Amino acid sequence: MLWIKTFHIFFMVAWFAGIFYLPRIFVNLAMTENDGAFNQLNIMARKLYRFITPFMVLTVIFGLWLASYNWSYYMSSGWFHAKMTLIVLLIIYHFICGMYQKQFADGTCNKSHTYFRVFNELPVLILLGALILAIVKPF
């Protein structure tokens, strides 16, 4: 079980590292007027999104595997339901990042750098909430 927990945490950290950085690339894409820089940032965004997507999948797989050891406890715990809600929101956020990456690649993204600066803060709040729920288990 400790191996599964280790891999769950490892892939979660790797996923969050990418999910924190990808919108920062979007900020720069939205700001740049240099075609060369824009193209390079687009390549970076595409590669990063493709790189972190397997981390998302592996985080979920190892998390569910971990929960399967005591499924009845987790299914009856309010904190676990709240945490899973946050994880679903983070997965949606991940796919929205993929949508923005495609829009930038197609030249159709019309969001401002200010929008992406705010958008970039959402996973920080989700991480804080998920950690509080998993460690403190407030309800």
CSV table of C-alpha atoms in Angstrom, one decimal:
chain,number,residue,atom,x,y,z
A,1,MET,CA,0.0,0.0,0.0
A,2,LEU,CA,2.9,2.4,0.7
A,3,TRP,CA,4.2,1.9,-2.8
A,4,ILE,CA,0.9,2.8,-4.3
A,5,LYS,CA,0.6,5.9,-2.1
A,6,THR,CA,4.2,6.9,-3.1
A,7,PHE,CA,3.3,6.6,-6.8
A,8,HIS,CA,0.0,8.4,-6.3
A,9,ILE,CA,1.8,11.4,-4.6
A,10,PHE,CA,4.6,11.3,-7.2
A,11,PHE,CA,2.3,11.5,-10.2
A,12,MET,CA,0.2,14.1,-8.4
A,13,VAL,CA,3.2,16.3,-7.8
A,14,ALA,CA,4.3,15.9,-11.4
A,15,TRP,CA,0.8,16.7,-12.7
A,16,PHE,CA,0.5,19.8,-10.6
A,17,ALA,CA,4.0,21.0,-11.6
A,18,GLY,CA,2.8,21.0,-15.2
A,19,ILE,CA,-0.7,22.3,-14.5
A,20,PHE,CA,0.9,25.3,-12.7
A,21,TYR,CA,3.3,26.0,-15.5
A,22,LEU,CA,1.0,25.6,-18.6
A,23,PRO,CA,-1.2,28.6,-17.9
A,24,ARG,CA,1.9,30.7,-17.3
A,25,ILE,CA,2.9,29.8,-20.9
A,26,PHE,CA,-0.6,30.9,-21.9
A,27,VAL,CA,0.0,34.3,-20.2
A,28,ASN,CA,3.1,34.7,-22.4
A,29,LEU,CA,1.3,33.5,-25.5
A,30,ALA,CA,-1.4,36.1,-24.9
A,31,MET,CA,1.2,38.9,-24.4
A,32,THR,CA,3.7,38.2,-27.2
A,33,GLU,CA,3.6,40.0,-30.5
A,34,ASN,CA,6.7,38.3,-31.8
A,35,ASP,CA,5.9,35.5,-34.2
A,36,GLY,CA,9.0,33.5,-33.4
A,37,ALA,CA,8.4,33.6,-29.7
A,38,PHE,CA,4.7,32.8,-30.2
A,39,ASN,CA,5.6,29.7,-32.2
A,40,GLN,CA,8.1,28.6,-29.7
A,41,LEU,CA,5.7,29.1,-26.8
A,42,ASN,CA,3.1,27.1,-28.7
A,43,ILE,CA,5.4,24.2,-29.1
A,44,MET,CA,6.2,24.3,-25.4
A,45,ALA,CA,2.5,24.4,-24.5
A,46,ARG,CA,1.7,21.5,-26.7
A,47,LYS,CA,4.6,19.4,-25.5
A,48,LEU,CA,3.9,20.2,-21.8
A,49,TYR,CA,0.2,19.3,-22.2
A,50,ARG,CA,1.1,16.0,-23.8
A,51,PHE,CA,3.7,15.3,-21.1
A,52,ILE,CA,1.4,15.9,-18.1
A,53,THR,CA,-1.7,14.2,-19.4
A,54,PRO,CA,-0.4,10.7,-18.5
A,55,PHE,CA,0.5,12.0,-15.0
A,56,MET,CA,-3.2,13.0,-14.6
A,57,VAL,CA,-4.3,9.5,-15.6
A,58,LEU,CA,-1.7,7.8,-13.4
A,59,THR,CA,-2.6,10.0,-10.4
A,60,VAL,CA,-6.3,8.9,-10.8
A,61,ILE,CA,-5.4,5.3,-11.2
A,62,PHE,CA,-3.1,5.1,-8.2
A,63,GLY,CA,-5.6,7.2,-6.1
A,64,LEU,CA,-8.4,4.8,-6.9
A,65,TRP,CA,-6.2,1.9,-6.3
A,66,LEU,CA,-5.3,3.3,-2.9
A,67,ALA,CA,-8.9,4.0,-2.0
A,68,SER,CA,-9.8,0.4,-3.0
A,69,TYR,CA,-8.0,-0.9,0.1
A,70,ASN,CA,-10.8,0.6,2.2
A,71,TRP,CA,-13.5,1.5,-0.2
A,72,SER,CA,-16.4,1.3,2.3
A,73,TYR,CA,-14.7,3.9,4.6
A,74,TYR,CA,-14.0,6.3,1.7
A,75,MET,CA,-17.5,6.0,0.3
A,76,SER,CA,-19.0,6.9,3.7
A,77,SER,CA,-16.6,9.8,4.3
A,78,GLY,CA,-17.8,13.4,3.5
A,79,TRP,CA,-14.2,14.7,3.1
A,80,PHE,CA,-13.5,12.0,0.5
A,81,HIS,CA,-16.6,13.1,-1.6
A,82,ALA,CA,-15.5,16.7,-1.3
A,83,LYS,CA,-12.0,15.8,-2.4
A,84,MET,CA,-13.2,13.8,-5.3
A,85,THR,CA,-15.3,16.8,-6.4
A,86,LEU,CA,-12.2,18.9,-6.4
A,87,ILE,CA,-10.3,16.3,-8.4
A,88,VAL,CA,-13.1,16.2,-11.0
A,89,LEU,CA,-12.9,20.0,-11.2
A,90,LEU,CA,-9.1,19.7,-11.7
A,91,ILE,CA,-9.6,17.2,-14.4
A,92,ILE,CA,-12.0,19.5,-16.1
A,93,TYR,CA,-9.5,22.3,-15.7
A,94,HIS,CA,-6.8,20.1,-17.3
A,95,PHE,CA,-9.0,19.5,-20.4
A,96,ILE,CA,-9.8,23.3,-20.6
A,97,CYS,CA,-6.1,23.9,-20.7
A,98,GLY,CA,-6.0,21.5,-23.6
A,99,MET,CA,-8.7,23.4,-25.3
A,100,TYR,CA,-6.8,26.7,-24.8
A,101,GLN,CA,-3.6,25.1,-26.1
A,102,LYS,CA,-5.4,24.1,-29.3
A,103,GLN,CA,-6.9,27.6,-29.6
A,104,PHE,CA,-3.5,29.2,-29.3
A,105,ALA,CA,-2.1,26.7,-31.9
A,106,ASP,CA,-5.0,27.6,-34.3
A,107,GLY,CA,-4.6,31.3,-33.6
A,108,THR,CA,-8.2,31.5,-32.3
A,109,CYS,CA,-7.7,32.2,-28.6
A,110,ASN,CA,-8.9,35.7,-27.7
A,111,LYS,CA,-8.4,35.6,-23.9
A,112,SER,CA,-6.1,38.2,-22.4
A,113,HIS,CA,-3.0,37.7,-20.4
A,114,THR,CA,-4.9,39.0,-17.4
A,115,TYR,CA,-7.5,36.3,-17.8
A,116,PHE,CA,-4.8,33.7,-17.8
A,117,ARG,CA,-3.1,35.2,-14.8
A,118,VAL,CA,-6.3,34.6,-12.8
A,119,PHE,CA,-7.0,31.3,-14.5
A,120,ASN,CA,-3.5,30.2,-13.4
A,121,GLU,CA,-4.5,30.5,-9.7
A,122,LEU,CA,-7.4,28.0,-9.8
A,123,PRO,CA,-5.3,24.8,-9.4
A,124,VAL,CA,-3.5,26.4,-6.4
A,125,LEU,CA,-6.9,26.7,-4.6
A,126,ILE,CA,-7.8,23.2,-5.6
A,127,LEU,CA,-4.5,21.8,-4.3
A,128,LEU,CA,-5.0,23.6,-1.0
A,129,GLY,CA,-8.5,22.3,-0.6
A,130,ALA,CA,-7.6,18.7,-1.6
A,131,LEU,CA,-4.7,18.7,0.9
A,132,ILE,CA,-6.8,20.0,3.7
A,133,LEU,CA,-9.5,17.4,3.0
A,134,ALA,CA,-7.0,14.5,2.7
A,135,ILE,CA,-4.9,15.5,5.8
A,136,VAL,CA,-7.3,17.2,8.2
A,137,LYS,CA,-10.4,15.3,7.1
A,138,PRO,CA,-12.7,18.1,8.5
A,139,PHE,CA,-15.9,16.2,8.0
